[in-house]
Tab-separated table of C-alpha atoms and ligand atoms in Angstrom:
chain	number	residue	atom	x	y	z
A	1	UNK	CA	5.773	-25.758	9.882
A	2	UNK	CA	5.559	-22.482	11.681
A	3	UNK	CA	3.218	-22.381	14.395
A	4	UNK	CA	1.899	-19.101	13.918
A	5	UNK	CA	1.182	-19.667	10.251
A	6	UNK	CA	-1.932	-21.561	9.149
A	7	UNK	CA	-1.432	-23.339	5.847
A	8	UNK	CA	-0.353	-23.829	2.596
A	9	UNK	CA	-2.533	-22.074	0.964
A	10	UNK	CA	-2.221	-19.503	-1.334
A	11	UNK	CA	-2.399	-16.768	-4.364
A	12	UNK	CA	-0.403	-18.308	-6.680
A	13	UNK	CA	-0.072	-14.758	-8.985
A	14	UNK	CA	3.746	-13.098	-8.647
A	15	UNK	CA	4.007	-10.002	-10.963
A	16	UNK	CA	3.387	-7.251	-13.090
A	17	UNK	CA	5.744	-5.776	-14.899
A	18	UNK	CA	6.228	-2.839	-16.645
A	19	UNK	CA	9.399	-1.526	-17.058
A	20	UNK	CA	9.417	1.491	-19.346
A	21	UNK	CA	12.208	3.322	-20.316
A	22	UNK	CA	14.845	0.935	-19.025
A	23	UNK	CA	15.582	-2.172	-20.229
A	24	UNK	CA	13.421	-5.481	-20.516
A	25	UNK	CA	12.331	-7.543	-17.373
A	26	UNK	CA	12.116	-11.363	-17.854
A	27	UNK	CA	10.482	-12.756	-14.781
A	28	UNK	CA	7.100	-14.433	-14.238
A	29	UNK	CA	4.103	-12.287	-14.580
A	30	UNK	CA	0.765	-12.205	-14.571
A	31	UNK	CA	-2.362	-9.392	-14.474
A	32	UNK	CA	-2.072	-7.111	-11.308
A	33	UNK	CA	-5.697	-6.963	-11.344
A	34	UNK	CA	-5.610	-11.285	-11.641
A	35	UNK	CA	-3.765	-10.219	-7.684
A	36	UNK	CA	-7.384	-11.404	-6.070
A	37	UNK	CA	-7.076	-9.242	-2.579
A	38	UNK	CA	-9.251	-10.833	-1.451
A	39	UNK	CA	-9.287	-13.815	-2.655
A	40	UNK	CA	-11.842	-17.124	-2.130
A	41	UNK	CA	-10.297	-19.825	0.551
A	42	UNK	CA	-11.145	-22.269	-2.212
A	43	UNK	CA	-9.641	-20.424	-5.462
A	44	UNK	CA	-6.818	-19.717	-3.219
A	45	UNK	CA	-5.963	-23.747	-2.959
A	46	UNK	CA	-6.461	-24.108	-6.276
A	47	UNK	CA	-3.726	-21.400	-7.519
A	48	UNK	CA	-1.622	-22.792	-4.631
A	49	UNK	CA	-0.209	-25.396	-6.590
A	50	UNK	CA	0.868	-22.855	-8.994
A	51	UNK	CA	2.438	-21.096	-6.922
A	52	UNK	CA	4.724	-23.410	-5.251
A	53	UNK	CA	5.708	-24.374	-9.142
A	54	UNK	CA	6.950	-20.809	-9.630
A	55	UNK	CA	8.693	-20.421	-6.409
A	56	UNK	CA	10.480	-24.135	-7.116
A	57	UNK	CA	11.900	-23.199	-10.199
A	58	UNK	CA	13.801	-20.309	-8.588
A	59	UNK	CA	14.897	-22.299	-5.577
A	60	UNK	CA	16.021	-24.278	-7.817
A	61	UNK	CA	18.382	-21.556	-8.935
A	62	UNK	CA	19.875	-20.316	-5.883
A	63	UNK	CA	21.519	-21.392	-3.417
A	64	UNK	CA	21.478	-23.704	-0.989
A	65	UNK	CA	22.973	-21.930	1.954
A	66	UNK	CA	20.925	-19.019	1.370
A	67	UNK	CA	17.690	-20.562	0.923
A	68	UNK	CA	18.363	-21.664	4.489
A	69	UNK	CA	19.712	-17.737	5.681
A	70	UNK	CA	16.327	-16.759	3.922
A	71	UNK	CA	14.151	-19.259	5.660
A	72	UNK	CA	15.643	-18.659	9.173
A	73	UNK	CA	15.414	-14.646	9.123
A	74	UNK	CA	11.501	-14.804	7.974
A	75	UNK	CA	11.432	-17.267	10.789
A	76	UNK	CA	13.846	-15.205	13.272
A	77	UNK	CA	11.346	-11.778	11.875
A	78	UNK	CA	8.123	-13.833	12.963
A	79	UNK	CA	9.396	-15.218	16.527
A	80	UNK	CA	10.818	-11.333	16.759
A	81	UNK	CA	7.854	-9.750	16.516
A	82	UNK	CA	5.421	-12.366	18.386
A	83	UNK	CA	8.034	-11.526	21.318
A	84	UNK	CA	7.409	-7.582	21.189
A	85	UNK	CA	4.128	-8.382	21.298
A	86	UNK	CA	4.314	-10.035	24.358
A	87	UNK	CA	6.784	-8.079	26.228
A	88	UNK	CA	5.060	-4.962	24.908
A	89	UNK	CA	1.864	-5.819	27.021
A	90	UNK	CA	3.591	-6.862	29.788
A	91	UNK	CA	4.902	-2.817	29.608
A	92	UNK	CA	8.721	-3.390	28.683
A	93	UNK	CA	8.503	-1.685	25.279
A	94	UNK	CA	7.103	2.027	25.976
A	95	UNK	CA	5.666	4.094	22.566
A	96	UNK	CA	4.651	3.153	19.744
A	97	UNK	CA	5.028	-0.753	18.035
A	98	UNK	CA	4.849	-1.591	14.576
A	99	UNK	CA	4.996	-5.488	13.616
A	100	UNK	CA	6.110	-6.719	10.726
A	101	UNK	CA	4.291	-9.879	11.276
A	102	UNK	CA	2.919	-11.413	7.768
A	103	UNK	CA	5.439	-8.772	5.613
A	104	UNK	CA	8.650	-10.917	6.054
A	105	UNK	CA	8.607	-12.087	2.309
A	106	UNK	CA	9.311	-8.490	1.198
A	107	UNK	CA	12.196	-7.545	3.647
A	108	UNK	CA	13.883	-11.141	3.078
A	109	UNK	CA	12.983	-11.383	-0.521
A	110	UNK	CA	14.646	-7.487	-1.236
A	111	UNK	CA	17.460	-7.035	1.278
A	112	UNK	CA	19.152	-10.508	0.472
A	113	UNK	CA	19.498	-9.934	-2.884
A	114	UNK	CA	21.870	-6.923	-2.018
A	115	UNK	CA	25.717	-6.239	-0.990
A	116	UNK	CA	26.545	-5.325	2.334
A	117	UNK	CA	27.751	-2.124	1.359
A	118	UNK	CA	24.403	-1.361	-0.318
A	119	UNK	CA	22.311	1.107	1.632
A	120	UNK	CA	18.654	0.936	3.325
A	121	UNK	CA	16.483	3.198	4.569
A	122	UNK	CA	12.462	2.922	5.832
A	123	UNK	CA	9.612	3.680	7.751
A	124	UNK	CA	8.495	2.976	11.449
A	125	UNK	CA	7.484	-0.999	10.657
A	126	UNK	CA	11.660	-1.341	10.858
A	127	UNK	CA	12.882	-4.380	13.104
A	128	UNK	CA	12.940	-7.230	10.621
A	129	UNK	CA	14.524	-5.552	7.943
A	130	UNK	CA	17.258	-3.871	10.746
A	131	UNK	CA	17.873	-7.763	11.901
A	132	UNK	CA	17.917	-8.611	8.025
A	133	UNK	CA	20.634	-5.852	7.365
A	134	UNK	CA	22.840	-7.616	9.772
A	135	UNK	CA	21.992	-5.646	13.226
A	136	UNK	CA	21.663	-8.196	15.690
A	137	UNK	CA	18.435	-9.102	17.836
A	138	UNK	CA	19.660	-7.972	21.014
A	139	UNK	CA	20.149	-4.187	19.777
A	140	UNK	CA	17.033	-4.180	18.257
A	141	UNK	CA	15.193	-5.667	21.262
A	142	UNK	CA	17.593	-3.226	23.847
A	143	UNK	CA	16.014	-0.271	21.448
A	144	UNK	CA	12.714	-1.512	21.990
A	145	UNK	CA	13.177	-1.406	25.535
A	146	UNK	CA	15.103	2.265	25.214
A	147	UNK	CA	18.151	0.385	26.985
A	148	UNK	CA	21.915	1.469	26.828
A	149	UNK	CA	22.540	-1.523	25.101
A	150	UNK	CA	20.543	-0.430	21.837
A	151	UNK	CA	21.455	-0.093	18.365
A	152	UNK	CA	21.088	4.186	19.328
A	153	UNK	CA	21.345	3.787	22.805
A	154	UNK	CA	18.151	3.637	23.664
A	155	UNK	CA	17.019	6.908	22.197
A	156	UNK	CA	14.926	6.026	19.022
A	157	UNK	CA	13.002	3.346	20.531
A	158	UNK	CA	10.857	1.332	17.907
A	159	UNK	CA	10.196	3.796	15.124
A	160	UNK	CA	14.212	4.644	14.645
A	161	UNK	CA	16.864	1.629	14.399
A	162	UNK	CA	19.950	2.407	12.897
A	163	UNK	CA	23.077	1.706	11.975
A	164	UNK	CA	25.514	3.416	9.530
A	165	UNK	CA	28.135	0.507	9.967
A	166	UNK	CA	25.021	-1.992	8.423
A	167	UNK	CA	24.754	1.296	6.194
A	168	UNK	CA	20.924	0.880	7.948
A	169	UNK	CA	19.530	4.576	7.772
A	170	UNK	CA	16.215	4.292	9.784
A	171	UNK	CA	13.774	3.695	11.057
A	172	UNK	CA	11.571	6.672	10.141
A	173	UNK	CA	8.201	8.378	11.744
A	174	UNK	CA	7.364	10.604	9.337
A	175	UNK	CA	5.000	9.212	6.886
A	176	UNK	CA	7.090	9.412	2.516
A	177	UNK	CA	9.444	11.156	4.592
A	178	UNK	CA	12.257	8.823	4.197
A	179	UNK	CA	11.126	9.246	0.107
A	180	UNK	CA	13.159	11.876	-0.255
A	181	UNK	CA	16.044	10.574	2.245
A	182	UNK	CA	16.365	7.547	0.246
A	183	UNK	CA	16.561	9.914	-3.386
A	184	UNK	CA	19.101	11.672	-1.726
A	185	UNK	CA	21.174	8.631	-0.846
A	186	UNK	CA	20.920	7.437	-4.130
A	187	UNK	CA	22.269	10.896	-5.040
A	188	UNK	CA	25.134	10.322	-2.743
A	189	UNK	CA	26.263	7.268	-3.694
A	190	UNK	CA	26.063	8.366	-7.827
A	191	UNK	CA	27.661	11.517	-6.963
A	192	UNK	CA	30.448	10.090	-5.050
A	193	UNK	CA	30.842	7.185	-7.659
A	194	UNK	CA	29.853	3.878	-5.280
A	195	UNK	CA	28.375	1.158	-6.827
A	196	UNK	CA	25.907	1.135	-4.026
A	197	UNK	CA	22.680	0.910	-4.345
A	198	UNK	CA	19.529	2.114	-2.302
A	199	UNK	CA	16.153	0.066	-0.808
A	200	UNK	CA	13.868	3.278	-0.070
A	201	UNK	CA	11.099	1.063	1.676
A	202	UNK	CA	7.533	3.043	2.336
A	203	UNK	CA	3.852	1.966	2.781
A	204	UNK	CA	1.081	2.345	0.253
A	205	UNK	CA	-0.338	5.423	2.226
A	206	UNK	CA	2.981	7.269	1.351
A	207	UNK	CA	2.333	7.038	-2.007
A	208	UNK	CA	-0.422	9.729	-1.565
A	209	UNK	CA	2.428	12.040	-0.628
A	210	UNK	CA	3.441	14.703	-2.628
A	211	UNK	CA	7.278	13.692	-1.319
A	212	UNK	CA	6.783	10.076	-3.403
A	213	UNK	CA	5.870	11.710	-6.800
A	214	UNK	CA	8.622	14.454	-6.550
A	215	UNK	CA	11.330	11.933	-5.467
A	216	UNK	CA	10.556	9.642	-8.507
A	217	UNK	CA	10.677	12.287	-11.125
A	218	UNK	CA	14.088	12.902	-9.611
A	219	UNK	CA	15.313	9.782	-9.728
A	220	UNK	CA	13.917	8.832	-13.270
A	221	UNK	CA	15.566	12.529	-14.779
A	222	UNK	CA	18.830	12.048	-12.745
A	223	UNK	CA	19.045	7.763	-12.827
A	224	UNK	CA	19.331	7.107	-9.657
A	225	UNK	CA	20.080	3.918	-8.462
A	226	UNK	CA	17.400	3.921	-6.022
A	227	UNK	CA	15.021	1.012	-5.624
A	228	UNK	CA	11.709	2.825	-4.543
A	229	UNK	CA	9.862	-0.962	-2.348
A	230	UNK	CA	6.039	0.441	-1.390
A	231	UNK	CA	4.733	-2.379	0.789
A	232	UNK	CA	1.228	-2.598	0.293
A	233	UNK	CA	-0.091	-3.855	3.126
A	234	UNK	CA	-3.598	-2.544	2.099
A	235	UNK	CA	-4.290	-0.463	5.085
A	236	UNK	CA	-2.842	3.312	6.105
A	237	UNK	CA	-3.883	2.701	9.991
A	238	UNK	CA	-7.463	1.779	10.036
A	239	UNK	CA	-8.177	2.817	6.337
A	240	UNK	CA	-8.137	0.466	3.287
A	241	UNK	CA	-6.054	1.194	0.211
A	242	UNK	CA	-9.370	1.114	-1.925
A	243	UNK	CA	-11.071	3.833	0.522
A	244	UNK	CA	-7.725	5.950	-0.167
A	245	UNK	CA	-6.423	5.390	-3.117
A	246	UNK	CA	-8.002	6.601	-6.981
A	247	UNK	CA	-6.077	4.845	-8.857
A	248	UNK	CA	-5.255	1.822	-7.095
A	249	UNK	CA	-2.388	0.583	-9.478
A	250	UNK	CA	0.916	1.918	-7.681
A	251	UNK	CA	3.314	0.120	-9.870
A	252	UNK	CA	1.877	2.007	-12.912
A	253	UNK	CA	2.464	5.419	-10.993
A	254	UNK	CA	5.892	4.913	-12.341
A	255	UNK	CA	4.675	5.000	-15.730
A	256	UNK	CA	3.655	8.603	-14.931
A	257	UNK	CA	7.554	9.156	-14.772
A	258	UNK	CA	8.638	6.494	-17.037
A	259	UNK	CA	10.350	4.523	-14.580
A	260	UNK	CA	11.065	0.722	-15.026
A	261	UNK	CA	8.278	-0.743	-12.123
A	262	UNK	CA	6.501	-4.205	-11.400
A	263	UNK	CA	3.954	-5.158	-9.238
A	264	UNK	CA	5.348	-8.249	-6.844
A	265	UNK	CA	3.170	-10.574	-4.620
A	266	UNK	CA	4.518	-10.194	-1.657
A	267	UNK	CA	4.330	-13.595	-0.309
A	268	UNK	CA	6.348	-14.854	-2.669
A	269	UNK	CA	9.752	-14.641	-1.169
A	270	UNK	CA	11.567	-15.879	-4.371
A	271	UNK	CA	9.041	-13.580	-6.792
A	272	UNK	CA	9.909	-10.409	-4.658
A	273	UNK	CA	14.518	-11.640	-5.007
A	274	UNK	CA	14.128	-12.068	-8.087
A	275	UNK	CA	11.914	-8.979	-9.567
A	276	UNK	CA	14.729	-7.094	-6.081
A	277	UNK	CA	17.357	-8.688	-8.676
A	278	UNK	CA	16.506	-7.348	-12.145
A	279	UNK	CA	16.141	-3.807	-10.754
A	280	UNK	CA	19.764	-4.127	-9.004
A	281	UNK	CA	21.128	-5.241	-12.561
A	282	UNK	CA	19.598	-1.723	-13.689
A	283	UNK	CA	20.693	-0.100	-11.143
A	284	UNK	CA	24.068	-1.207	-11.329
A	285	UNK	CA	24.300	-1.016	-14.964
A	286	UNK	CA	23.676	3.166	-15.552
A	287	UNK	CA	21.824	4.005	-12.081
A	288	UNK	CA	18.279	3.346	-13.281
A	289	UNK	CA	16.054	3.279	-10.529
A	290	UNK	CA	12.895	0.801	-10.230
A	291	UNK	CA	9.518	1.314	-8.647
A	292	UNK	CA	8.233	-2.384	-6.755
A	293	UNK	CA	5.308	-2.727	-5.417
A	294	UNK	CA	4.738	-5.569	-3.330
A	295	UNK	CA	1.535	-6.854	-2.073
A	296	UNK	CA	1.271	-8.665	1.045
A	297	UNK	CA	-0.949	-8.070	4.725
A	298	UNK	CA	-0.581	-7.026	7.746
A	299	UNK	CA	-1.747	-9.793	10.349
A	300	UNK	CA	-1.553	-7.184	13.088
A	301	UNK	CA	-3.110	-3.624	14.309
A	302	UNK	CA	-1.349	-0.381	12.393
A	303	UNK	CA	0.431	-0.245	15.997
A	304	UNK	CA	-0.024	-2.289	19.513
A	305	UNK	CA	-2.419	0.324	20.152
A	306	UNK	CA	-4.748	-0.729	17.699
A	307	UNK	CA	-8.103	-2.678	18.296
A	308	UNK	CA	-8.674	-3.021	14.554
A	309	UNK	CA	-11.947	-2.514	14.232
A	310	UNK	CA	-12.166	-1.704	10.304
A	311	UNK	CA	-11.950	-5.193	8.982
A	312	UNK	CA	-13.115	-8.804	10.176
A	313	UNK	CA	-11.105	-11.557	10.927
A	314	UNK	CA	-12.199	-13.777	8.563
A	315	UNK	CA	-9.912	-11.054	6.133
A	316	UNK	CA	-7.190	-11.712	7.954
A	317	UNK	CA	-7.543	-15.700	8.329
A	318	UNK	CA	-7.788	-15.441	3.912
A	319	UNK	CA	-4.317	-14.098	4.211
A	320	UNK	CA	-3.146	-16.191	7.053
A	321	UNK	CA	-4.031	-18.958	4.412
A	322	UNK	CA	-1.312	-17.984	2.441
A	323	UNK	CA	1.679	-17.470	4.736
A	324	UNK	CA	5.141	-16.683	3.434
A	325	UNK	CA	6.858	-18.879	5.166
A	326	UNK	CA	4.605	-21.892	4.903
A	327	UNK	CA	4.420	-21.500	1.320
A	328	UNK	CA	8.313	-20.883	1.322
A	329	UNK	CA	8.712	-23.936	3.627
A	330	UNK	CA	6.393	-26.166	1.481
A	331	UNK	CA	8.479	-25.223	-2.035
A	332	UNK	CA	11.780	-25.872	-0.210
A	333	UNK	CA	10.407	-29.678	0.770
A	334	UNK	CA	8.816	-30.106	-2.375
A	335	UNK	CA	12.350	-29.291	-4.379
A	336	UNK	CA	13.709	-31.921	-1.740
A	337	UNK	CA	16.230	-29.035	-0.305
A	338	UNK	CA	14.963	-28.916	3.195
A	339	UNK	CA	13.124	-31.042	5.278
A	340	UNK	CA	11.343	-31.002	8.576
A	341	UNK	CA	13.970	-31.629	10.766
A	342	UNK	CA	16.005	-28.750	9.280
A	343	UNK	CA	12.535	-27.048	9.921
A	344	UNK	CA	12.454	-27.582	13.519
A	345	UNK	CA	16.478	-26.730	13.548
A	346	UNK	CA	15.885	-23.205	12.255
A	347	UNK	CA	12.957	-22.520	14.593
A	348	UNK	CA	14.723	-23.606	17.806
A	349	UNK	CA	17.707	-21.218	17.008
A	350	UNK	CA	15.120	-18.575	16.414
A	351	UNK	CA	13.469	-19.318	19.487
A	352	UNK	CA	17.136	-19.019	21.020
A	353	UNK	CA	18.173	-15.575	19.273
A	354	UNK	CA	15.040	-14.170	20.723
A	355	UNK	CA	15.293	-16.057	23.935
A	356	UNK	CA	19.251	-14.114	23.556
A	357	UNK	CA	17.999	-11.032	22.957
A	358	UNK	CA	15.143	-10.669	26.005
A	359	UNK	CA	17.600	-11.595	27.874
A	360	UNK	CA	20.047	-9.008	26.716
A	361	UNK	CA	17.675	-5.872	26.758
A	362	UNK	CA	16.476	-7.111	30.192
A	363	UNK	CA	19.950	-6.899	32.245
A	364	UNK	CA	21.079	-3.408	29.376
A	365	UNK	CA	21.395	-0.771	31.916
A	366	UNK	CA	19.165	2.168	31.062
A	367	UNK	CA	20.640	5.321	29.383
A	368	UNK	CA	22.632	7.109	31.828
A	369	UNK	CA	21.048	10.895	32.685
A	370	UNK	CA	24.093	12.900	30.741
A	371	UNK	CA	22.494	11.225	27.853
A	372	UNK	CA	19.975	13.406	28.238
A	373	UNK	CA	21.858	15.988	26.336
A	374	UNK	CA	24.557	14.079	23.836
A	375	UNK	CA	22.984	13.970	20.113
A	376	UNK	CA	20.744	17.347	20.993
A	377	UNK	CA	22.386	19.241	17.911
A	378	UNK	CA	23.376	17.999	15.098
A	379	UNK	CA	27.182	18.869	14.504
B	401	LIG	C1	3.588	12.886	7.254
B	401	LIG	C2	2.030	11.699	8.170
B	401	LIG	N1	1.138	11.690	8.094
B	401	LIG	C3	0.751	11.143	9.146
B	401	LIG	C4	0.542	10.769	10.189
B	401	LIG	C5	0.277	9.755	11.087
B	401	LIG	N2	0.424	8.192	9.741
B	401	LIG	C6	1.002	7.479	10.960
B	401	LIG	S1	1.577	5.673	10.547
B	401	LIG	C7	-0.006	6.204	9.203
B	401	LIG	C8	-0.200	5.276	7.816
B	401	LIG	C9	0.686	4.575	7.311
B	401	LIG	O1	-0.010	3.991	6.007
B	401	LIG	P1	1.181	3.152	5.483
B	401	LIG	O2	2.180	3.990	4.736
B	401	LIG	O3	0.806	2.383	4.408
B	401	LIG	O4	2.804	2.169	6.174
B	401	LIG	P2	2.122	0.875	6.957
B	401	LIG	O5	2.009	1.241	8.289
B	401	LIG	O6	0.703	0.400	6.704
B	401	LIG	O7	3.086	-0.348	7.120
B	401	LIG	C10	-0.021	7.203	9.242
B	401	LIG	C11	-1.446	8.188	8.892
B	401	LIG	C12	2.159	10.535	9.756
B	401	LIG	N3	3.506	9.874	11.057
B	401	LIG	N4	2.808	11.384	9.066
B	402	LIG	MG1	-0.280	-0.025	4.255
């Protein structure tokens, strides 16, 4: 059991499926309204078994090596972010720094359903997603440090991880800005006739912006192979979704554009994977886009400078009771795929990778001063 995760009591609800205009979906479904976003701990205990059963069914259909890789990436992501918080407080990382703790099942469940040639674009909460797409922990940590060994030579920092080699196109600081760019990437794939799918991540606060609606309209009209993944962690900085959005079902907003859409439980990595596989199948078939609303919960503050006065410790604890890593481990154990020894190995492998990343970042030199004058103008 991972040390940061607390227990194995979780909510069970998985996905509401609405696939207007784009074939049928066949996954487990439940009403979005039943997804108890402020769930009582006792209720979560009751629902835990249901969710375990559904996860085990998916696990049984999935290759063991892939399951191990998925768990490793989730544990690595968590330990990496915990280390980021630690070295940030030591002054080794400067500027903004947004952590992904609590949301690991979204990145892992969706991105590990892709082919390496598929493309990904995301917001500033990008460290873990960059690693899932194949960037090394060393190159991500060094980027956080602003060092030469970083994936963009130390010029981007926390919010701007990028690697063309890995088809990872950032790391964007303007809320919602990447939705238009991701739609353009999907357009480029269609125009060039490749079979590439684009995963475009954004937070729920971006959904109130015009760019979200314009992009969905265009993607559905032109059948662009883009999977729009709204990571609904229920807060935009210190503002809860309930205070900022008149109509709270983000998935249903896809109906306005006749776009296939699903509500997915973001604490359940297999549910996220299954929903993404359905979306990928639609995209590869005829370019049809999909909107996924994947609901999880941000355990940490919005960024490292957030004191978190807008919510209670109890609220955070309720979600930690439904931790996605613990749930996945329990399901793997119950399905007799892996046991405690395997989990210990994964933990120590992740700890080694994080230690190596910190050592690399510590030892990497600062960029040369002449770098101030490169990449200034686009060519
Ligand atoms: C266009 C724009 N407006 C405002 C901001 C300031 N800002 C940075 S993050 C943020 C909240 C975004 O929340 P959400 O989209 O839910 O993503 P999360 O941080 O929860 O992952 C805001 C308002 C910004 N960066 N860009
Ligand atoms: Mg949010």
